[in-house]
PDB file of C-alpha atoms in Angstrom:
ATOM      1  CA  ASP A   1     -84.791  32.704  -0.280  1.00  0.00           C
ATOM      2  CA  ALA A   2     -82.489  35.078  -2.960  1.00  0.00           C
ATOM      3  CA  LYS A   3     -80.101  31.328  -3.422  1.00  0.00           C
ATOM      4  CA  THR A   4     -77.449  34.206  -4.114  1.00  0.00           C
ATOM      5  CA  THR A   5     -75.035  36.127  -1.719  1.00  0.00           C
ATOM      6  CA  GLN A   6     -73.596  39.551  -2.561  1.00  0.00           C
ATOM      7  CA  PRO A   7     -71.677  42.268  -0.615  1.00  0.00           C
ATOM      8  CA  PRO A   8     -73.931  45.158  -0.185  1.00  0.00           C
ATOM      9  CA  SER A   9     -71.492  47.642  -0.979  1.00  0.00           C
ATOM     10  CA  MET A  10     -68.213  48.147  -3.117  1.00  0.00           C
ATOM     11  CA  ASP A  11     -66.028  51.217  -3.966  1.00  0.00           C
ATOM     12  CA  CYS A  12     -63.812  51.191  -7.550  1.00  0.00           C
ATOM     13  CA  ALA A  13     -61.469  54.365  -8.419  1.00  0.00           C
ATOM     14  CA  GLU A  14     -62.325  54.983 -12.114  1.00  0.00           C
ATOM     15  CA  GLY A  15     -60.763  53.325 -14.897  1.00  0.00           C
ATOM     16  CA  ARG A  16     -59.891  50.430 -12.815  1.00  0.00           C
ATOM     17  CA  ALA A  17     -61.245  47.247 -12.955  1.00  0.00           C
ATOM     18  CA  ALA A  18     -64.199  46.123 -10.383  1.00  0.00           C
ATOM     19  CA  ASN A  19     -64.452  42.629  -9.644  1.00  0.00           C
ATOM     20  CA  LEU A  20     -67.416  41.771  -8.289  1.00  0.00           C
ATOM     21  CA  PRO A  21     -68.362  38.785  -6.435  1.00  0.00           C
ATOM     22  CA  CYS A  22     -72.039  36.385  -5.801  1.00  0.00           C
ATOM     23  CA  ASN A  23     -71.494  33.557  -4.005  1.00  0.00           C
ATOM     24  CA  HIS A  24     -74.311  30.911  -5.033  1.00  0.00           C
ATOM     25  CA  SER A  25     -73.964  27.614  -2.885  1.00  0.00           C
ATOM     26  CA  THR A  26     -77.136  25.544  -3.851  1.00  0.00           C
ATOM     27  CA  ILE A  27     -76.926  26.563  -7.521  1.00  0.00           C
ATOM     28  CA  SER A  28     -78.109  23.229  -9.624  1.00  0.00           C
ATOM     29  CA  GLY A  29     -76.728  21.798 -12.673  1.00  0.00           C
ATOM     30  CA  ASN A  30     -78.695  23.500 -15.453  1.00  0.00           C
ATOM     31  CA  GLU A  31     -79.236  26.881 -13.336  1.00  0.00           C
ATOM     32  CA  TYR A  32     -77.859  29.688 -15.310  1.00  0.00           C
ATOM     33  CA  VAL A  33     -76.398  32.872 -13.215  1.00  0.00           C
ATOM     34  CA  TYR A  34     -77.482  35.926 -15.054  1.00  0.00           C
ATOM     35  CA  TRP A  35     -75.821  39.499 -13.939  1.00  0.00           C
ATOM     36  CA  TYR A  36     -77.699  42.734 -14.112  1.00  0.00           C
ATOM     37  CA  ARG A  37     -77.338  46.749 -13.017  1.00  0.00           C
ATOM     38  CA  GLN A  38     -80.285  48.779 -11.770  1.00  0.00           C
ATOM     39  CA  ILE A  39     -79.402  52.572 -12.190  1.00  0.00           C
ATOM     40  CA  HIS A  40     -80.965  54.876  -9.602  1.00  0.00           C
ATOM     41  CA  SER A  41     -84.689  54.916 -10.821  1.00  0.00           C
ATOM     42  CA  GLN A  42     -84.364  53.438 -14.175  1.00  0.00           C
ATOM     43  CA  GLY A  43     -85.414  48.732 -15.019  1.00  0.00           C
ATOM     44  CA  PRO A  44     -82.555  46.922 -14.604  1.00  0.00           C
ATOM     45  CA  GLN A  45     -80.019  46.126 -17.575  1.00  0.00           C
ATOM     46  CA  TYR A  46     -78.642  43.217 -18.738  1.00  0.00           C
ATOM     47  CA  ILE A  47     -75.444  42.376 -18.870  1.00  0.00           C
ATOM     48  CA  ILE A  48     -74.267  38.837 -18.441  1.00  0.00           C
ATOM     49  CA  HIS A  49     -75.445  35.479 -18.427  1.00  0.00           C
ATOM     50  CA  GLY A  50     -73.584  31.997 -18.157  1.00  0.00           C
ATOM     51  CA  LEU A  51     -73.830  28.465 -17.469  1.00  0.00           C
ATOM     52  CA  LYS A  52     -70.600  26.668 -16.759  1.00  0.00           C
ATOM     53  CA  ASN A  53     -67.885  28.826 -18.348  1.00  0.00           C
ATOM     54  CA  ASN A  54     -66.396  31.840 -18.305  1.00  0.00           C
ATOM     55  CA  GLU A  55     -67.982  34.220 -20.372  1.00  0.00           C
ATOM     56  CA  THR A  56     -67.638  37.711 -22.037  1.00  0.00           C
ATOM     57  CA  ASN A  57     -68.916  40.049 -24.156  1.00  0.00           C
ATOM     58  CA  GLU A  58     -68.977  44.169 -25.041  1.00  0.00           C
ATOM     59  CA  MET A  59     -70.069  45.094 -20.721  1.00  0.00           C
ATOM     60  CA  ALA A  60     -68.491  42.788 -18.135  1.00  0.00           C
ATOM     61  CA  SER A  61     -66.301  39.027 -17.910  1.00  0.00           C
ATOM     62  CA  LEU A  62     -67.920  36.365 -16.064  1.00  0.00           C
ATOM     63  CA  ILE A  63     -66.375  34.289 -14.184  1.00  0.00           C
ATOM     64  CA  ILE A  64     -68.003  30.944 -12.432  1.00  0.00           C
ATOM     65  CA  THR A  65     -66.103  29.315 -10.266  1.00  0.00           C
ATOM     66  CA  GLU A  66     -64.797  25.031 -11.794  1.00  0.00           C
ATOM     67  CA  ASP A  67     -68.403  23.945  -9.034  1.00  0.00           C
ATOM     68  CA  ARG A  68     -70.314  26.535 -10.250  1.00  0.00           C
ATOM     69  CA  LYS A  69     -70.548  28.165  -5.879  1.00  0.00           C
ATOM     70  CA  SER A  70     -69.175  31.349  -6.829  1.00  0.00           C
ATOM     71  CA  SER A  71     -69.124  33.678  -9.199  1.00  0.00           C
ATOM     72  CA  THR A  72     -67.360  37.333 -10.347  1.00  0.00           C
ATOM     73  CA  LEU A  73     -68.969  39.676 -12.489  1.00  0.00           C
ATOM     74  CA  ILE A  74     -65.516  41.637 -14.241  1.00  0.00           C
ATOM     75  CA  LEU A  75     -66.000  45.570 -15.366  1.00  0.00           C
ATOM     76  CA  PRO A  76     -62.379  45.968 -16.830  1.00  0.00           C
ATOM     77  CA  HIS A  77     -62.216  49.767 -16.934  1.00  0.00           C
ATOM     78  CA  ALA A  78     -64.434  50.872 -14.561  1.00  0.00           C
ATOM     79  CA  THR A  79     -66.393  54.446 -15.238  1.00  0.00           C
ATOM     80  CA  LEU A  80     -68.335  56.599 -13.197  1.00  0.00           C
ATOM     81  CA  ARG A  81     -71.731  55.555 -15.068  1.00  0.00           C
ATOM     82  CA  ASP A  82     -70.765  52.411 -13.919  1.00  0.00           C
ATOM     83  CA  THR A  83     -72.378  53.268 -11.071  1.00  0.00           C
ATOM     84  CA  ALA A  84     -75.390  51.334 -10.105  1.00  0.00           C
ATOM     85  CA  VAL A  85     -76.704  48.514  -7.959  1.00  0.00           C
ATOM     86  CA  TYR A  86     -75.497  45.085  -9.912  1.00  0.00           C
ATOM     87  CA  TYR A  87     -77.892  41.926  -9.416  1.00  0.00           C
ATOM     88  CA  CYS A  88     -76.163  38.336  -9.221  1.00  0.00           C
ATOM     89  CA  ILE A  89     -78.944  35.747 -10.202  1.00  0.00           C
ATOM     90  CA  VAL A  90     -80.358  31.888 -10.677  1.00  0.00           C
ATOM     91  CA  ARG A  91     -82.987  31.829 -12.697  1.00  0.00           C
ATOM     92  CA  VAL A  92     -85.113  28.800 -11.138  1.00  0.00           C
ATOM     93  CA  ASP A  93     -85.490  26.352 -13.557  1.00  0.00           C
ATOM     94  CA  SER A  94     -89.136  24.969 -12.965  1.00  0.00           C
ATOM     95  CA  ASN A  95     -90.936  27.505 -13.045  1.00  0.00           C
ATOM     96  CA  TYR A  96     -88.707  29.761 -15.038  1.00  0.00           C
ATOM     97  CA  GLN A  97     -88.822  32.602 -12.717  1.00  0.00           C
ATOM     98  CA  LEU A  98     -86.169  35.389 -11.483  1.00  0.00           C
ATOM     99  CA  ILE A  99     -84.986  35.333  -8.183  1.00  0.00           C
ATOM    100  CA  TRP A 100     -83.651  38.439  -7.002  1.00  0.00           C
ATOM    101  CA  GLY A 101     -81.908  40.057  -3.916  1.00  0.00           C
ATOM    102  CA  ALA A 102     -80.502  42.888  -2.306  1.00  0.00           C
ATOM    103  CA  GLY A 103     -77.661  43.223  -5.056  1.00  0.00           C
ATOM    104  CA  THR A 104     -74.756  45.280  -5.261  1.00  0.00           C
ATOM    105  CA  LYS A 105     -74.322  49.240  -4.246  1.00  0.00           C
ATOM    106  CA  LEU A 106     -70.946  49.864  -6.245  1.00  0.00           C
ATOM    107  CA  ILE A 107     -69.929  53.495  -6.323  1.00  0.00           C
ATOM    108  CA  ILE A 108     -67.031  53.977  -8.693  1.00  0.00           C
ATOM    109  CA  LYS A 109     -65.621  57.049  -7.399  1.00  0.00           C
ATOM    110  CA  PRO A 110     -62.554  59.540  -9.160  1.00  0.00           C
TER     111      PRO A 110
ATOM    112  CA  ASP B   1     -86.516  50.063 -31.876  1.00  0.00           C
ATOM    113  CA  GLY B   2     -88.512  46.628 -29.924  1.00  0.00           C
ATOM    114  CA  GLY B   3     -88.478  47.331 -26.541  1.00  0.00           C
ATOM    115  CA  ILE B   4     -90.653  47.507 -23.607  1.00  0.00           C
ATOM    116  CA  THR B   5     -92.690  50.813 -23.209  1.00  0.00           C
ATOM    117  CA  GLN B   6     -94.450  51.728 -19.271  1.00  0.00           C
ATOM    118  CA  SER B   7     -97.172  54.090 -18.684  1.00  0.00           C
ATOM    119  CA  PRO B   8     -97.627  56.295 -16.603  1.00  0.00           C
ATOM    120  CA  LYS B   9     -93.653  56.688 -15.370  1.00  0.00           C
ATOM    121  CA  TYR B  10     -95.427  58.777 -12.660  1.00  0.00           C
ATOM    122  CA  LEU B  11     -99.066  57.502 -10.838  1.00  0.00           C
ATOM    123  CA  PHE B  12    -100.407  59.205  -7.464  1.00  0.00           C
ATOM    124  CA  ARG B  13    -104.185  57.781  -6.071  1.00  0.00           C
ATOM    125  CA  LYS B  14    -106.170  58.289  -3.616  1.00  0.00           C
ATOM    126  CA  GLU B  15    -106.742  55.285  -0.788  1.00  0.00           C
ATOM    127  CA  GLY B  16    -109.377  53.691  -2.230  1.00  0.00           C
ATOM    128  CA  GLN B  17    -108.961  53.589  -6.125  1.00  0.00           C
ATOM    129  CA  ASN B  18    -108.317  50.793  -8.164  1.00  0.00           C
ATOM    130  CA  VAL B  19    -105.547  52.476 -10.525  1.00  0.00           C
ATOM    131  CA  THR B  20    -103.978  49.832 -14.021  1.00  0.00           C
ATOM    132  CA  LEU B  21    -100.284  50.063 -15.107  1.00  0.00           C
ATOM    133  CA  SER B  22     -99.235  49.612 -18.919  1.00  0.00           C
ATOM    134  CA  CYS B  23     -96.418  47.553 -20.076  1.00  0.00           C
ATOM    135  CA  GLU B  24     -96.587  47.054 -23.504  1.00  0.00           C
ATOM    136  CA  GLN B  25     -93.662  45.519 -25.699  1.00  0.00           C
ATOM    137  CA  ASN B  26     -93.210  44.725 -29.111  1.00  0.00           C
ATOM    138  CA  LEU B  27     -89.733  42.377 -28.642  1.00  0.00           C
ATOM    139  CA  ASN B  28     -92.207  39.139 -30.109  1.00  0.00           C
ATOM    140  CA  HIS B  29     -91.552  37.756 -26.638  1.00  0.00           C
ATOM    141  CA  ASP B  30     -94.576  35.307 -25.109  1.00  0.00           C
ATOM    142  CA  ALA B  31     -93.993  35.744 -21.238  1.00  0.00           C
ATOM    143  CA  MET B  32     -94.158  38.555 -19.347  1.00  0.00           C
ATOM    144  CA  TYR B  33     -93.031  39.821 -16.109  1.00  0.00           C
ATOM    145  CA  TRP B  34     -94.699  42.367 -13.451  1.00  0.00           C
ATOM    146  CA  TYR B  35     -91.912  43.449 -10.436  1.00  0.00           C
ATOM    147  CA  ARG B  36     -92.413  45.515  -7.329  1.00  0.00           C
ATOM    148  CA  GLN B  37     -89.774  47.217  -5.853  1.00  0.00           C
ATOM    149  CA  ASP B  38     -88.821  49.106  -2.519  1.00  0.00           C
ATOM    150  CA  PRO B  39     -87.037  51.228  -1.777  1.00  0.00           C
ATOM    151  CA  GLY B  40     -83.267  49.695  -0.696  1.00  0.00           C
ATOM    152  CA  GLN B  41     -84.216  45.751  -1.561  1.00  0.00           C
ATOM    153  CA  GLY B  42     -84.386  43.420  -4.453  1.00  0.00           C
ATOM    154  CA  LEU B  43     -87.582  43.234  -7.264  1.00  0.00           C
ATOM    155  CA  ARG B  44     -90.066  40.622  -6.116  1.00  0.00           C
ATOM    156  CA  LEU B  45     -92.376  39.291  -8.616  1.00  0.00           C
ATOM    157  CA  ILE B  46     -96.111  39.736  -8.934  1.00  0.00           C
ATOM    158  CA  TYR B  47     -97.422  38.103 -11.679  1.00  0.00           C
ATOM    159  CA  TYR B  48     -96.068  35.936 -14.210  1.00  0.00           C
ATOM    160  CA  SER B  49     -97.470  35.318 -18.415  1.00  0.00           C
ATOM    161  CA  GLN B  50     -95.845  32.774 -20.374  1.00  0.00           C
ATOM    162  CA  ILE B  51     -98.583  32.484 -22.943  1.00  0.00           C
ATOM    163  CA  VAL B  52    -101.821  34.902 -24.286  1.00  0.00           C
ATOM    164  CA  ASN B  53    -104.438  34.056 -21.799  1.00  0.00           C
ATOM    165  CA  ASP B  54    -102.857  32.270 -19.304  1.00  0.00           C
ATOM    166  CA  PHE B  55    -101.194  34.100 -16.085  1.00  0.00           C
ATOM    167  CA  GLN B  56     -99.398  32.618 -12.340  1.00  0.00           C
ATOM    168  CA  LYS B  57     -99.343  34.411  -9.240  1.00  0.00           C
ATOM    169  CA  GLY B  58     -96.003  35.327  -7.945  1.00  0.00           C
ATOM    170  CA  ASP B  59     -94.939  35.339  -4.942  1.00  0.00           C
ATOM    171  CA  ILE B  60     -96.249  38.930  -3.935  1.00  0.00           C
ATOM    172  CA  ALA B  61    -100.349  38.859  -5.895  1.00  0.00           C
ATOM    173  CA  GLU B  62    -102.410  39.999  -3.691  1.00  0.00           C
ATOM    174  CA  GLY B  63    -104.479  42.800  -3.820  1.00  0.00           C
ATOM    175  CA  TYR B  64    -102.925  42.781  -7.421  1.00  0.00           C
ATOM    176  CA  SER B  65    -104.467  41.242 -10.596  1.00  0.00           C
ATOM    177  CA  VAL B  66    -103.485  41.326 -14.495  1.00  0.00           C
ATOM    178  CA  SER B  67    -105.197  40.588 -18.291  1.00  0.00           C
ATOM    179  CA  ARG B  68    -102.811  38.953 -21.177  1.00  0.00           C
ATOM    180  CA  GLU B  69    -105.186  39.515 -24.120  1.00  0.00           C
ATOM    181  CA  LYS B  70    -102.362  40.189 -26.811  1.00  0.00           C
ATOM    182  CA  LYS B  71     -99.394  39.132 -26.812  1.00  0.00           C
ATOM    183  CA  GLU B  72     -97.994  42.891 -26.844  1.00  0.00           C
ATOM    184  CA  SER B  73     -99.746  43.955 -23.363  1.00  0.00           C
ATOM    185  CA  PHE B  74     -99.832  42.684 -20.185  1.00  0.00           C
ATOM    186  CA  PRO B  75    -101.517  45.340 -18.191  1.00  0.00           C
ATOM    187  CA  LEU B  76    -101.027  45.540 -13.873  1.00  0.00           C
ATOM    188  CA  THR B  77    -104.380  46.730 -11.942  1.00  0.00           C
ATOM    189  CA  VAL B  78    -103.197  47.591  -8.609  1.00  0.00           C
ATOM    190  CA  THR B  79    -106.604  47.409  -6.156  1.00  0.00           C
ATOM    191  CA  SER B  80    -107.810  48.422  -3.402  1.00  0.00           C
ATOM    192  CA  ALA B  81    -106.936  45.532  -0.814  1.00  0.00           C
ATOM    193  CA  GLN B  82    -103.388  46.410  -2.125  1.00  0.00           C
ATOM    194  CA  LYS B  83    -102.464  47.818   1.467  1.00  0.00           C
ATOM    195  CA  ASN B  84     -98.944  49.460   1.184  1.00  0.00           C
ATOM    196  CA  PRO B  85     -98.815  50.080  -3.145  1.00  0.00           C
ATOM    197  CA  THR B  86     -96.506  52.634  -2.803  1.00  0.00           C
ATOM    198  CA  ALA B  87     -94.158  51.480  -5.041  1.00  0.00           C
ATOM    199  CA  PHE B  88     -92.203  51.407  -8.053  1.00  0.00           C
ATOM    200  CA  TYR B  89     -93.488  48.279 -10.768  1.00  0.00           C
ATOM    201  CA  LEU B  90     -91.065  47.249 -13.288  1.00  0.00           C
ATOM    202  CA  CYS B  91     -92.698  45.106 -16.180  1.00  0.00           C
ATOM    203  CA  ALA B  92     -91.066  42.498 -17.896  1.00  0.00           C
ATOM    204  CA  SER B  93     -90.381  40.564 -20.510  1.00  0.00           C
ATOM    205  CA  SER B  94     -88.502  37.347 -22.411  1.00  0.00           C
ATOM    206  CA  ILE B  95     -88.191  34.748 -24.879  1.00  0.00           C
ATOM    207  CA  GLY B  96     -89.919  32.229 -22.128  1.00  0.00           C
ATOM    208  CA  ARG B  97     -90.702  28.916 -21.236  1.00  0.00           C
ATOM    209  CA  GLY B  98     -88.683  26.210 -22.389  1.00  0.00           C
ATOM    210  CA  ARG B  99     -85.837  28.971 -23.889  1.00  0.00           C
ATOM    211  CA  LEU B 100     -83.182  28.321 -21.096  1.00  0.00           C
ATOM    212  CA  GLY B 101     -80.396  31.185 -21.801  1.00  0.00           C
ATOM    213  CA  TYR B 102     -81.804  34.256 -22.242  1.00  0.00           C
ATOM    214  CA  GLY B 103     -82.568  37.812 -20.103  1.00  0.00           C
ATOM    215  CA  TYR B 104     -84.874  39.291 -19.835  1.00  0.00           C
ATOM    216  CA  THR B 105     -86.098  42.870 -21.011  1.00  0.00           C
ATOM    217  CA  PHE B 106     -87.507  45.197 -19.112  1.00  0.00           C
ATOM    218  CA  GLY B 107     -88.994  49.113 -18.851  1.00  0.00           C
ATOM    219  CA  SER B 108     -88.393  52.021 -17.791  1.00  0.00           C
ATOM    220  CA  GLY B 109     -90.858  51.872 -14.254  1.00  0.00           C
ATOM    221  CA  THR B 110     -93.810  53.353 -13.288  1.00  0.00           C
ATOM    222  CA  ARG B 111     -93.775  54.903  -9.637  1.00  0.00           C
ATOM    223  CA  LEU B 112     -96.660  55.139  -8.171  1.00  0.00           C
ATOM    224  CA  THR B 113     -97.529  56.761  -5.235  1.00  0.00           C
ATOM    225  CA  VAL B 114    -100.635  56.665  -2.158  1.00  0.00           C
ATOM    226  CA  VAL B 115    -101.695  59.993  -1.583  1.00  0.00           C
TER     227      VAL B 115
END
């Protein structure tokens, strides 16, 4: 089981904020939420991660709900180069594996 | 610059042949991983290693083998026992066991095609 649920695809207009949701209702107390993206036929690229608090870096912001059952990745000003598959992942702390779902295919439209 | 190098980028194999995919990292990471990705799907873990000379099976280890003789290297062999080896193979590394909160660094992948 992927432990996360994401919509299969989303569109966003160039220059707008892209908000990508993720549900992780079975997350345990010390499991982090990671976001990666994969541009076609390349290796995944790390974006951001968080545990409880909201996080921001040069690429994106991560908003985690207070009950930690869902999160949203925000790309503040989407560009065409942000078109990719975005993966929300909960790390399994017992054996330190990432469990990957199918992700959200984000298409940025001009 | 530190990173992970996978080679070759494209690989063609005849049915019944073994083939080895290379993965080298200069990040001084303890842990290394091999994933398989099929079209339109997420990544599935084949093998992982938390320390030199030790490795564990992931979810789909059948038909694959690995070694970890050096910290920097984690080669994957796709054997003839793997019934459907055509896929995109990704190698990754991380700081390692017990170090929660750190991300994974991925290589650029090897696309294996059985002809």
